[in-house]
Amino acid sequence: MACAVKSLLGSLSRVATPLYGAAAAAAAAARTSQAWTPLVTSVRHRYHWQKMKKGPLLKNYGQNDILHNKGLMPHIEHHKRLPIPLYRPKNNWAEKRALFGQNDYIDILGPGNLHPTKTAYSVPAWLRGFKGNEYQMLLRKKKLFGQQMAIYRPSKRREMDKRIVWLYKYLNFKTKDYMWKKA
Amino acid sequence: MAGALSLAWGVTAHRPALLRQVLRSFSVTAVRNQETGAAVAAASIDSRKSPLILDEKFPDSNSIVVPREAWIETLDTSAASTQVGLIHLHPQVFGANPRLDLIHENVTWQKKFRMVNYAHTKVRSEVRGGGKKPWPQKGLGRARHGSIRSPLWRGGGVTHGPRAYTTHFYMLPFSKRLQGLTATLSAKFAQDDLKIVESLDMPSDEAGYLEQLCENRRWGISVLFVDDSDIMPRNITLASDTLRHMNLMPVYGLNVHSMLKHETLVLTVAAVRRIEERILYHFRRPDLPKENMKRFRM
């Protein structure tokens, strides 16, 4: 494969690069002329093995490449380790995973006095059987904990009230509800 | 040890109120026999002179499907043969249509309805600081800003991020859950993953005995043993205590997810009859449409 190499006149003459035909003549002419023009030299080999024997082309000579270009991981001595976490597989037969879903059909298979929401112990008590958006959730929280929060967490209670007021205005004056599709 | 054992010995250890309620309405039929080696050996030789044939005709069944037949096996390897008898299974429960879509809906429901997302991001008003206008509106040549905690800023609030307790609760219609159970039981039976056992009594309390037994009978990698009562015999409790992939469960704890998670499902005769009775009761009750229309609200 022919390679075109741009090089300065002076350095090229010192490096043993073969120049053919017109390139050689141009180089000779350039050496004698007054004005300097950059020389474009194409490097060609007769056989592929000759090119391989020369080795890789020397590029960016003298540049200090500060990038990590060796090995799989960056050098730890001077630099921090990359944040790749250690792989820790989940124990699929841990108790909570092995018995996941137990008692979910207790209203069918049990005596009938229990509902799966009553047995959902992982869910906070005030959220069992509840589904709603943030506004509805905050209203429920205020209904159940508002008085206690006013005594023990007054700042949090105040923030919650502000959020409720803001959400009321946002949901009622700035967003559409599902009825709009029918209107 | 206590934590894992109490699951089988009695969920009462963790949740007393729940179990007391359930046990009050369940009638404990059999008294657990002494499980000494000699007693079990004697019992297994004497009591099984004739095979245990439980060929119920199911006269009340309005199903065109014939009753399913299954072997009754025993967990006692010292017995003459593995099979101890024959049982007929109700077609509406164990011969139902194995509806994959219903099974999928049930598993998805089980995973989602208890999920609470605790992810929470602060809104611009909640982030600390940001009350003062950072620089005057005009004159500086900089972009105009009113607060350093607006969503445009680094360290500012998130506009439409996750907010606190987001629940994904919903209830599948009652009939869908009922048919999910029958579909899964039928699928398990059809694929030879359902084994009937006369009782969970074992002669040995070693984990190795149970492992070897399951290995010899090709009972899947994971096995779920289901019995009518939630207080299990001593030996199988101790044997399965250290084996995480072999679990014990009472009938009321049975669910579609567990049945799919465990490769093999082993039911006792008592458990089979209890499951049939409960499921058929719900299929035949006159207020089933009303139950389906129920919208669950707390």
Short mmCIF file of C-alpha atoms in Angstrom, two decimals:
data_model
loop_
_atom_site.label_atom_id
_atom_site.label_comp_id
_atom_site.label_asym_id
_atom_site.label_seq_id
_atom_site.Cartn_x
_atom_site.Cartn_y
_atom_site.Cartn_z
CA MET A 1 0.00 0.00 0.00
CA ALA A 2 1.47 3.31 -1.00
CA CYS A 3 1.81 5.74 1.89
CA ALA A 4 2.17 9.48 1.39
CA VAL A 5 4.49 10.95 3.98
CA LYS A 6 4.71 14.68 4.54
CA SER A 7 8.10 15.58 5.87
CA LEU A 8 10.46 18.48 6.08
CA LEU A 9 13.29 18.56 3.59
CA GLY A 10 16.07 18.46 6.12
CA SER A 11 14.86 15.53 8.24
CA LEU A 12 13.95 13.42 5.23
CA SER A 13 17.40 13.57 3.78
CA ARG A 14 18.80 12.14 7.01
CA VAL A 15 16.23 9.30 7.28
CA ALA A 16 16.86 6.38 4.97
CA THR A 17 13.51 6.41 3.16
CA PRO A 18 13.57 5.14 -0.44
CA LEU A 19 12.33 7.73 -2.96
CA TYR A 20 11.21 6.60 -6.42
CA GLY A 21 10.92 8.28 -9.73
CA ALA A 22 9.24 11.65 -9.69
CA ALA A 23 9.47 11.87 -5.94
CA ALA A 24 13.27 11.59 -6.08
CA ALA A 25 13.51 14.20 -8.81
CA ALA A 26 11.23 16.51 -6.86
CA ALA A 27 13.34 16.02 -3.76
CA ALA A 28 16.53 16.79 -5.68
CA ALA A 29 15.00 19.89 -7.21
CA ALA A 30 13.68 21.03 -3.83
CA ARG A 31 17.12 20.79 -2.28
CA THR A 32 18.57 23.22 -4.78
CA SER A 33 15.65 25.75 -4.94
CA GLN A 34 15.53 28.86 -2.79
CA ALA A 35 11.93 28.67 -1.52
CA TRP A 36 11.03 25.81 0.72
CA THR A 37 8.08 23.64 -0.20
CA PRO A 38 6.98 20.71 1.86
CA LEU A 39 7.78 17.40 0.31
CA VAL A 40 5.13 14.72 -0.10
CA THR A 41 6.77 11.33 -0.36
CA SER A 42 4.97 8.05 -0.95
CA VAL A 43 6.50 5.03 0.67
CA ARG A 44 6.01 1.87 -1.31
CA HIS A 45 7.35 -1.66 -0.89
CA ARG A 46 7.82 -4.42 -3.41
CA TYR A 47 6.60 -7.12 -1.02
CA HIS A 48 4.33 -7.05 2.01
CA TRP A 49 6.93 -8.75 4.19
CA GLN A 50 9.33 -5.91 3.57
CA LYS A 51 6.79 -3.46 4.91
CA MET A 52 6.14 -5.65 7.92
CA LYS A 53 9.86 -6.02 8.48
CA LYS A 54 10.22 -2.28 8.81
CA GLY A 55 7.77 -2.34 11.65
CA PRO A 56 5.04 0.15 12.54
CA LEU A 57 5.26 3.67 11.25
CA LEU A 58 6.75 6.13 13.67
CA LYS A 59 4.18 8.79 14.47
CA ASN A 60 4.01 11.70 16.89
CA TYR A 61 7.62 11.32 17.75
CA GLY A 62 8.49 12.92 21.05
CA GLN A 63 4.89 13.27 22.23
CA ASN A 64 4.29 12.14 25.78
CA ASP A 65 1.09 10.08 25.57
CA ILE A 66 -0.47 10.36 29.00
CA LEU A 67 -3.36 8.04 28.13
CA HIS A 68 -3.49 4.51 29.55
CA ASN A 69 -2.77 2.46 26.47
CA LYS A 70 -1.47 -0.76 28.01
CA GLY A 71 -3.29 -3.61 29.71
CA LEU A 72 -6.94 -3.90 30.71
CA MET A 73 -7.02 -1.74 33.82
CA PRO A 74 -5.55 1.70 34.43
CA HIS A 75 -2.39 1.95 36.45
CA ILE A 76 -3.33 1.98 40.09
CA GLU A 77 -0.12 3.44 41.50
CA HIS A 78 -0.73 6.97 40.36
CA HIS A 79 -4.41 6.94 39.48
CA LYS A 80 -7.64 5.85 41.11
CA ARG A 81 -9.21 2.52 40.16
CA LEU A 82 -12.14 2.73 37.74
CA PRO A 83 -15.51 2.41 39.53
CA ILE A 84 -16.35 -1.07 38.22
CA PRO A 85 -18.03 -2.89 41.09
CA LEU A 86 -17.14 -6.45 42.06
CA TYR A 87 -19.73 -8.91 40.76
CA ARG A 88 -21.71 -10.33 43.67
CA PRO A 89 -24.38 -12.70 42.42
CA LYS A 90 -27.68 -12.67 44.25
CA ASN A 91 -28.52 -15.66 46.43
CA ASN A 92 -31.69 -16.79 44.69
CA TRP A 93 -32.49 -19.24 47.48
CA ALA A 94 -32.19 -16.83 50.37
CA GLU A 95 -35.23 -17.06 52.62
CA LYS A 96 -36.93 -13.96 51.32
CA ARG A 97 -36.50 -15.00 47.69
CA ALA A 98 -37.22 -18.70 48.18
CA LEU A 99 -40.53 -17.98 49.87
CA PHE A 100 -41.46 -14.89 47.91
CA GLY A 101 -45.19 -14.61 47.38
CA GLN A 102 -46.15 -16.85 50.27
CA ASN A 103 -49.63 -16.07 51.62
CA ASP A 104 -50.61 -14.01 48.59
CA TYR A 105 -53.62 -16.30 48.00
CA ILE A 106 -54.60 -16.54 51.65
CA ASP A 107 -58.05 -15.15 50.93
CA ILE A 108 -58.65 -18.04 48.52
CA LEU A 109 -56.81 -20.92 50.18
CA GLY A 110 -57.17 -19.79 53.76
CA PRO A 111 -60.28 -19.62 55.93
CA GLY A 112 -61.37 -16.41 54.23
CA ASN A 113 -60.98 -13.84 57.00
CA LEU A 114 -57.68 -12.49 55.67
CA HIS A 115 -56.75 -10.47 52.63
CA PRO A 116 -53.27 -10.37 51.05
CA THR A 117 -53.03 -6.66 51.89
CA LYS A 118 -53.22 -7.59 55.55
CA THR A 119 -50.24 -9.94 55.16
CA ALA A 120 -48.05 -7.51 53.20
CA TYR A 121 -45.69 -6.88 56.12
CA SER A 122 -42.90 -5.47 53.97
CA VAL A 123 -45.10 -2.51 53.03
CA PRO A 124 -45.43 0.33 55.60
CA ALA A 125 -48.74 -0.05 57.42
CA TRP A 126 -50.14 3.20 56.16
CA LEU A 127 -49.45 2.24 52.53
CA ARG A 128 -50.94 -1.25 52.53
CA GLY A 129 -53.58 -1.50 49.83
CA PHE A 130 -52.96 2.07 48.70
CA LYS A 131 -52.25 3.32 45.22
CA GLY A 132 -52.14 6.95 44.31
CA ASN A 133 -50.07 9.78 42.93
CA GLU A 134 -47.87 11.98 45.10
CA TYR A 135 -50.69 14.37 45.97
CA GLN A 136 -53.00 11.59 47.12
CA MET A 137 -50.16 9.96 49.05
CA LEU A 138 -49.34 13.21 50.89
CA LEU A 139 -53.00 13.77 51.75
CA ARG A 140 -53.14 10.28 53.22
CA LYS A 141 -49.92 10.87 55.14
CA LYS A 142 -51.26 14.15 56.53
CA LYS A 143 -54.52 12.49 57.55
CA LEU A 144 -52.70 9.72 59.43
CA PHE A 145 -49.59 11.46 60.76
CA GLY A 146 -50.31 15.16 60.43
CA GLN A 147 -51.04 15.84 64.07
CA GLN A 148 -48.01 13.90 65.32
CA MET A 149 -45.78 15.53 62.74
CA ALA A 150 -46.89 18.98 63.92
CA ILE A 151 -45.58 18.12 67.38
CA TYR A 152 -42.39 16.16 66.60
CA ARG A 153 -41.44 17.25 63.06
CA PRO A 154 -42.88 20.75 62.58
CA SER A 155 -40.48 21.76 59.79
CA LYS A 156 -41.21 18.59 57.88
CA ARG A 157 -44.94 19.11 58.39
CA ARG A 158 -44.64 22.68 57.09
CA GLU A 159 -42.73 21.50 54.01
CA MET A 160 -45.38 18.85 53.39
CA ASP A 161 -48.17 21.43 53.58
CA LYS A 162 -46.34 23.66 51.11
CA ARG A 163 -45.92 20.74 48.79
CA ILE A 164 -49.62 19.87 49.04
CA VAL A 165 -50.64 23.43 48.20
CA TRP A 166 -48.24 23.55 45.25
CA LEU A 167 -49.39 20.17 43.92
CA TYR A 168 -53.06 21.21 44.17
CA LYS A 169 -52.39 24.26 42.04
CA TYR A 170 -50.22 22.36 39.60
CA LEU A 171 -52.56 19.42 39.11
CA ASN A 172 -55.73 21.46 38.90
CA PHE A 173 -54.62 24.50 36.89
CA LYS A 174 -51.65 23.31 34.86
CA THR A 175 -52.35 19.70 33.92
CA LYS A 176 -55.24 17.94 32.27
CA ASP A 177 -57.02 14.97 33.76
CA TYR A 178 -58.33 11.86 31.98
CA MET A 179 -61.73 13.51 31.39
CA TRP A 180 -60.22 15.88 28.84
CA LYS A 181 -59.79 13.05 26.34
CA LYS A 182 -63.54 12.49 26.36
CA ALA A 183 -64.43 16.20 26.16
CA MET B 1 -31.39 -21.41 63.23
CA ALA B 2 -34.39 -20.07 65.05
CA GLY B 3 -35.33 -17.79 62.23
CA ALA B 4 -35.32 -20.49 59.57
CA LEU B 5 -36.88 -23.17 61.73
CA SER B 6 -39.75 -21.06 62.90
CA LEU B 7 -40.98 -20.91 59.35
CA ALA B 8 -41.86 -24.55 59.47
CA TRP B 9 -42.40 -25.05 63.17
CA GLY B 10 -44.95 -22.32 63.07
CA VAL B 11 -45.11 -18.93 61.48
CA THR B 12 -46.54 -18.16 64.91
CA ALA B 13 -43.02 -17.30 65.99
CA HIS B 14 -43.04 -14.24 63.75
CA ARG B 15 -46.67 -13.38 63.31
CA PRO B 16 -48.74 -14.59 66.21
CA ALA B 17 -51.93 -12.69 65.45
CA LEU B 18 -52.19 -13.92 61.89
CA LEU B 19 -51.64 -17.57 62.70
CA ARG B 20 -53.91 -17.63 65.73
CA GLN B 21 -56.71 -16.32 63.52
CA VAL B 22 -56.03 -18.93 60.85
CA LEU B 23 -55.61 -21.89 63.22
CA ARG B 24 -58.83 -21.06 65.03
CA SER B 25 -60.81 -21.70 61.87
CA PHE B 26 -58.71 -24.65 60.68
CA SER B 27 -59.52 -27.93 62.39
CA VAL B 28 -56.39 -29.86 63.27
CA THR B 29 -57.40 -33.35 62.29
CA ALA B 30 -54.47 -35.70 63.02
CA VAL B 31 -52.21 -35.89 66.02
CA ARG B 32 -48.60 -36.16 64.96
CA ASN B 33 -47.21 -39.60 65.69
CA GLN B 34 -43.89 -40.20 67.38
CA GLU B 35 -41.32 -40.34 64.67
CA THR B 36 -38.85 -42.78 66.15
CA GLY B 37 -37.23 -45.10 63.65
CA ALA B 38 -38.73 -48.22 65.13
CA ALA B 39 -42.23 -46.82 65.26
CA VAL B 40 -42.12 -45.67 61.67
CA ALA B 41 -40.68 -48.96 60.47
CA ALA B 42 -43.39 -50.88 62.29
CA ALA B 43 -46.11 -48.59 60.96
CA SER B 44 -44.89 -48.78 57.38
CA ILE B 45 -44.87 -52.57 57.43
CA ASP B 46 -48.23 -53.03 59.19
CA SER B 47 -50.46 -50.23 57.92
CA ARG B 48 -49.83 -50.73 54.23
CA LYS B 49 -51.01 -54.25 53.76
CA SER B 50 -53.40 -52.93 51.13
CA PRO B 51 -52.66 -49.98 48.88
CA LEU B 52 -54.28 -46.63 49.61
CA ILE B 53 -56.82 -46.19 46.82
CA LEU B 54 -58.61 -42.86 47.00
CA ASP B 55 -60.67 -43.10 43.83
CA GLU B 56 -63.30 -40.45 44.37
CA LYS B 57 -65.90 -40.23 41.68
CA PHE B 58 -66.55 -36.48 42.10
CA PRO B 59 -70.31 -36.72 41.46
CA ASP B 60 -70.79 -32.96 41.91
CA SER B 61 -68.29 -32.16 39.22
CA ASN B 62 -69.83 -30.53 36.16
CA SER B 63 -66.62 -30.88 34.19
CA ILE B 64 -66.45 -33.01 31.06
CA VAL B 65 -62.80 -33.72 31.86
CA VAL B 66 -62.28 -37.06 33.61
CA PRO B 67 -60.68 -37.09 37.05
CA ARG B 68 -56.91 -37.07 36.98
CA GLU B 69 -55.09 -40.05 38.46
CA ALA B 70 -51.84 -39.84 40.40
CA TRP B 71 -49.67 -42.15 42.45
CA ILE B 72 -49.51 -41.67 46.18
CA GLU B 73 -45.87 -41.96 47.18
CA THR B 74 -44.10 -42.19 50.49
CA LEU B 75 -41.04 -40.41 51.87
CA ASP B 76 -39.96 -43.56 53.67
CA THR B 77 -37.33 -45.36 51.62
CA SER B 78 -37.48 -48.45 53.84
CA ALA B 79 -40.98 -49.20 52.56
CA ALA B 80 -41.51 -52.02 50.08
CA SER B 81 -42.13 -49.67 47.17
CA THR B 82 -42.17 -45.94 46.52
CA GLN B 83 -45.82 -46.01 45.47
CA VAL B 84 -48.28 -46.59 48.25
CA GLY B 85 -51.59 -45.96 46.54
CA LEU B 86 -53.61 -44.13 43.96
CA ILE B 87 -55.56 -40.89 44.16
CA HIS B 88 -58.10 -39.25 41.90
CA LEU B 89 -57.69 -35.51 41.49
CA HIS B 90 -60.58 -33.17 40.75
CA PRO B 91 -60.52 -32.17 37.08
CA GLN B 92 -61.59 -28.60 37.67
CA VAL B 93 -58.55 -28.04 39.89
CA PHE B 94 -55.89 -30.30 38.42
CA GLY B 95 -57.24 -30.76 34.90
CA ALA B 96 -57.99 -27.16 34.09
CA ASN B 97 -56.78 -25.26 31.06
CA PRO B 98 -53.12 -24.31 31.66
CA ARG B 99 -53.61 -20.68 30.68
CA LEU B 100 -50.13 -19.22 30.32
CA ASP B 101 -51.45 -15.70 30.08
CA LEU B 102 -53.26 -16.04 33.40
CA ILE B 103 -50.20 -17.57 35.04
CA HIS B 104 -48.13 -14.65 33.76
CA GLU B 105 -50.65 -12.12 35.02
CA ASN B 106 -50.65 -13.73 38.43
CA VAL B 107 -46.88 -13.80 38.74
CA THR B 108 -46.64 -10.16 37.62
CA TRP B 109 -49.30 -9.18 40.15
CA GLN B 110 -47.48 -10.98 42.95
CA LYS B 111 -44.24 -9.19 42.12
CA LYS B 112 -45.79 -5.74 41.75
CA PHE B 113 -48.60 -5.32 44.24
CA ARG B 114 -46.30 -5.25 47.27
CA MET B 115 -43.66 -3.09 45.65
CA VAL B 116 -42.94 0.32 47.16
CA ASN B 117 -40.43 2.55 45.43
CA TYR B 118 -38.52 4.57 48.02
CA ALA B 119 -36.55 6.59 45.45
CA HIS B 120 -36.87 10.29 46.16
CA THR B 121 -35.39 13.42 44.65
CA LYS B 122 -35.63 16.95 46.02
CA VAL B 123 -37.54 19.62 44.18
CA ARG B 124 -36.05 23.11 43.80
CA SER B 125 -37.93 24.39 46.80
CA GLU B 126 -36.64 21.54 49.00
CA VAL B 127 -32.97 21.80 48.11
CA ARG B 128 -31.01 23.69 50.75
CA GLY B 129 -30.36 27.31 49.77
CA GLY B 130 -31.39 29.09 46.63
CA GLY B 131 -33.67 31.79 48.06
CA LYS B 132 -31.64 34.78 46.86
CA LYS B 133 -31.23 36.02 43.31
CA PRO B 134 -27.55 35.16 42.49
CA TRP B 135 -26.86 38.35 40.45
CA PRO B 136 -28.89 41.28 39.16
CA GLN B 137 -31.17 40.73 36.20
CA LYS B 138 -29.46 43.16 33.85
CA GLY B 139 -26.11 44.70 33.31
CA LEU B 140 -23.71 41.81 33.93
CA GLY B 141 -23.93 40.12 30.55
CA ARG B 142 -24.61 36.82 32.25
CA ALA B 143 -27.67 34.64 31.81
CA ARG B 144 -30.60 35.63 33.99
CA HIS B 145 -31.27 33.46 37.05
CA GLY B 146 -33.49 33.67 40.07
CA SER B 147 -32.12 30.89 42.23
CA ILE B 148 -29.04 28.71 42.43
CA ARG B 149 -31.23 25.61 42.96
CA SER B 150 -33.26 25.82 39.80
CA PRO B 151 -33.23 22.60 37.70
CA LEU B 152 -30.87 24.25 35.21
CA TRP B 153 -28.14 24.50 37.78
CA ARG B 154 -25.72 21.86 38.93
CA GLY B 155 -26.85 20.77 42.40
CA GLY B 156 -30.29 22.16 41.76
CA GLY B 157 -33.62 20.41 42.24
CA VAL B 158 -35.00 17.69 39.99
CA THR B 159 -38.22 18.72 38.24
CA HIS B 160 -39.98 15.47 37.47
CA GLY B 161 -37.99 12.93 39.40
CA PRO B 162 -39.18 10.04 41.57
CA ARG B 163 -41.10 11.17 44.62
CA ALA B 164 -41.08 9.36 47.92
CA TYR B 165 -43.39 6.43 48.51
CA THR B 166 -44.63 5.29 45.11
CA THR B 167 -46.75 2.19 45.46
CA HIS B 168 -47.72 -0.15 42.65
CA PHE B 169 -50.61 -1.77 44.43
CA TYR B 170 -53.49 -3.28 42.50
CA MET B 171 -55.66 -6.33 42.91
CA LEU B 172 -56.28 -8.84 40.16
CA PRO B 173 -59.92 -9.84 39.82
CA PHE B 174 -60.74 -12.69 42.17
CA SER B 175 -61.58 -15.16 39.39
CA LYS B 176 -58.28 -14.46 37.63
CA ARG B 177 -56.35 -15.34 40.77
CA LEU B 178 -58.53 -18.41 41.31
CA GLN B 179 -58.00 -19.58 37.76
CA GLY B 180 -54.30 -18.72 38.02
CA LEU B 181 -54.02 -21.27 40.81
CA THR B 182 -55.88 -23.97 38.88
CA ALA B 183 -53.90 -23.24 35.70
CA THR B 184 -50.59 -23.56 37.53
CA LEU B 185 -51.61 -26.73 39.36
CA SER B 186 -52.83 -28.25 36.10
CA ALA B 187 -49.66 -27.26 34.26
CA LYS B 188 -47.52 -28.72 37.04
CA PHE B 189 -49.49 -31.95 36.95
CA ALA B 190 -49.39 -32.19 33.17
CA GLN B 191 -45.62 -31.75 33.17
CA ASP B 192 -45.08 -34.46 35.82
CA ASP B 193 -43.83 -31.91 38.34
CA LEU B 194 -46.61 -32.62 40.81
CA LYS B 195 -46.10 -35.45 43.28
CA ILE B 196 -48.62 -36.66 45.82
CA VAL B 197 -47.34 -38.04 49.10
CA GLU B 198 -49.37 -39.68 51.86
CA SER B 199 -47.71 -37.56 54.57
CA LEU B 200 -44.47 -35.71 55.24
CA ASP B 201 -43.29 -38.22 57.85
CA MET B 202 -39.67 -39.25 57.39
CA PRO B 203 -37.61 -41.85 59.24
CA SER B 204 -34.45 -39.71 59.33
CA ASP B 205 -33.86 -36.07 60.16
CA GLU B 206 -30.69 -35.69 58.11
CA ALA B 207 -30.46 -33.35 55.15
CA GLY B 208 -28.54 -36.01 53.25
CA TYR B 209 -31.49 -38.40 53.46
CA LEU B 210 -33.84 -35.89 51.88
CA GLU B 211 -31.32 -34.92 49.22
CA GLN B 212 -30.68 -38.54 48.32
CA LEU B 213 -34.39 -39.26 48.16
CA CYS B 214 -35.05 -36.38 45.78
CA GLU B 215 -31.99 -37.31 43.73
CA ASN B 216 -33.12 -40.93 43.33
CA ARG B 217 -36.65 -39.98 42.33
CA ARG B 218 -35.51 -37.19 39.98
CA TRP B 219 -37.52 -34.67 41.96
CA GLY B 220 -36.06 -31.52 40.44
CA ILE B 221 -33.39 -29.33 41.88
CA SER B 222 -35.85 -27.41 44.04
CA VAL B 223 -38.79 -28.99 45.81
CA LEU B 224 -41.74 -27.42 47.56
CA PHE B 225 -43.49 -29.58 50.17
CA VAL B 226 -47.05 -28.54 50.94
CA ASP B 227 -49.09 -29.87 53.82
CA ASP B 228 -52.48 -29.01 55.25
CA SER B 229 -51.16 -27.82 58.61
CA ASP B 230 -48.46 -25.24 59.16
CA ILE B 231 -46.77 -27.21 61.92
CA MET B 232 -44.69 -29.76 60.06
CA PRO B 233 -43.26 -33.07 61.30
CA ARG B 234 -39.97 -32.79 63.16
CA ASN B 235 -37.78 -34.82 60.81
CA ILE B 236 -38.56 -33.09 57.56
CA THR B 237 -38.27 -29.70 59.27
CA LEU B 238 -34.75 -30.47 60.45
CA ALA B 239 -33.76 -32.06 57.14
CA SER B 240 -34.91 -29.14 55.01
CA ASP B 241 -33.70 -26.50 57.44
CA THR B 242 -30.23 -26.25 55.93
CA LEU B 243 -31.38 -26.99 52.38
CA ARG B 244 -32.43 -23.65 50.97
CA HIS B 245 -33.91 -25.11 47.78
CA MET B 246 -36.27 -27.47 49.62
CA ASN B 247 -38.99 -25.57 51.37
CA LEU B 248 -42.06 -26.35 53.41
CA MET B 249 -45.31 -24.47 53.12
CA PRO B 250 -48.84 -24.76 54.46
CA VAL B 251 -51.80 -24.84 52.05
CA TYR B 252 -52.77 -21.23 52.73
CA GLY B 253 -49.26 -20.11 51.76
CA LEU B 254 -49.42 -21.74 48.33
CA ASN B 255 -49.07 -19.29 45.44
CA VAL B 256 -48.33 -19.22 41.73
CA HIS B 257 -44.85 -17.67 42.08
CA SER B 258 -43.62 -20.32 44.52
CA MET B 259 -45.05 -23.11 42.40
CA LEU B 260 -43.10 -21.84 39.41
CA LYS B 261 -39.92 -21.10 41.36
CA HIS B 262 -39.67 -24.63 42.70
CA GLU B 263 -39.24 -27.30 40.05
CA THR B 264 -41.20 -30.01 41.84
CA LEU B 265 -44.32 -29.56 43.92
CA VAL B 266 -45.00 -32.26 46.51
CA LEU B 267 -48.47 -32.26 48.05
CA THR B 268 -49.75 -34.46 50.82
CA VAL B 269 -53.12 -36.16 50.42
CA ALA B 270 -54.58 -33.87 53.08
CA ALA B 271 -53.23 -30.83 51.26
CA VAL B 272 -54.73 -32.01 47.96
CA ARG B 273 -58.17 -32.44 49.50
CA ARG B 274 -57.95 -29.09 51.26
CA ILE B 275 -56.92 -27.30 48.06
CA GLU B 276 -59.73 -28.95 46.12
CA GLU B 277 -62.28 -28.09 48.78
CA ARG B 278 -61.22 -24.44 48.96
CA ILE B 279 -61.00 -23.84 45.23
CA LEU B 280 -64.27 -25.59 44.46
CA TYR B 281 -65.98 -23.64 47.24
CA HIS B 282 -64.98 -20.41 45.58
CA PHE B 283 -65.94 -21.66 42.11
CA ARG B 284 -69.42 -22.60 43.34
CA ARG B 285 -70.25 -19.73 45.66
CA PRO B 286 -73.26 -17.72 44.45
CA ASP B 287 -71.69 -14.35 45.19
CA LEU B 288 -68.60 -14.89 43.03
CA PRO B 289 -69.60 -12.17 40.53
CA LYS B 290 -69.98 -9.79 43.48
CA GLU B 291 -66.54 -10.80 44.72
CA ASN B 292 -65.13 -10.06 41.27
CA MET B 293 -66.72 -6.63 41.15
CA LYS B 294 -65.22 -5.72 44.50
CA ARG B 295 -62.78 -2.84 44.25
CA PHE B 296 -60.37 -3.18 47.07
CA ARG B 297 -59.91 -0.02 49.08
CA MET B 298 -58.26 0.56 52.41
#
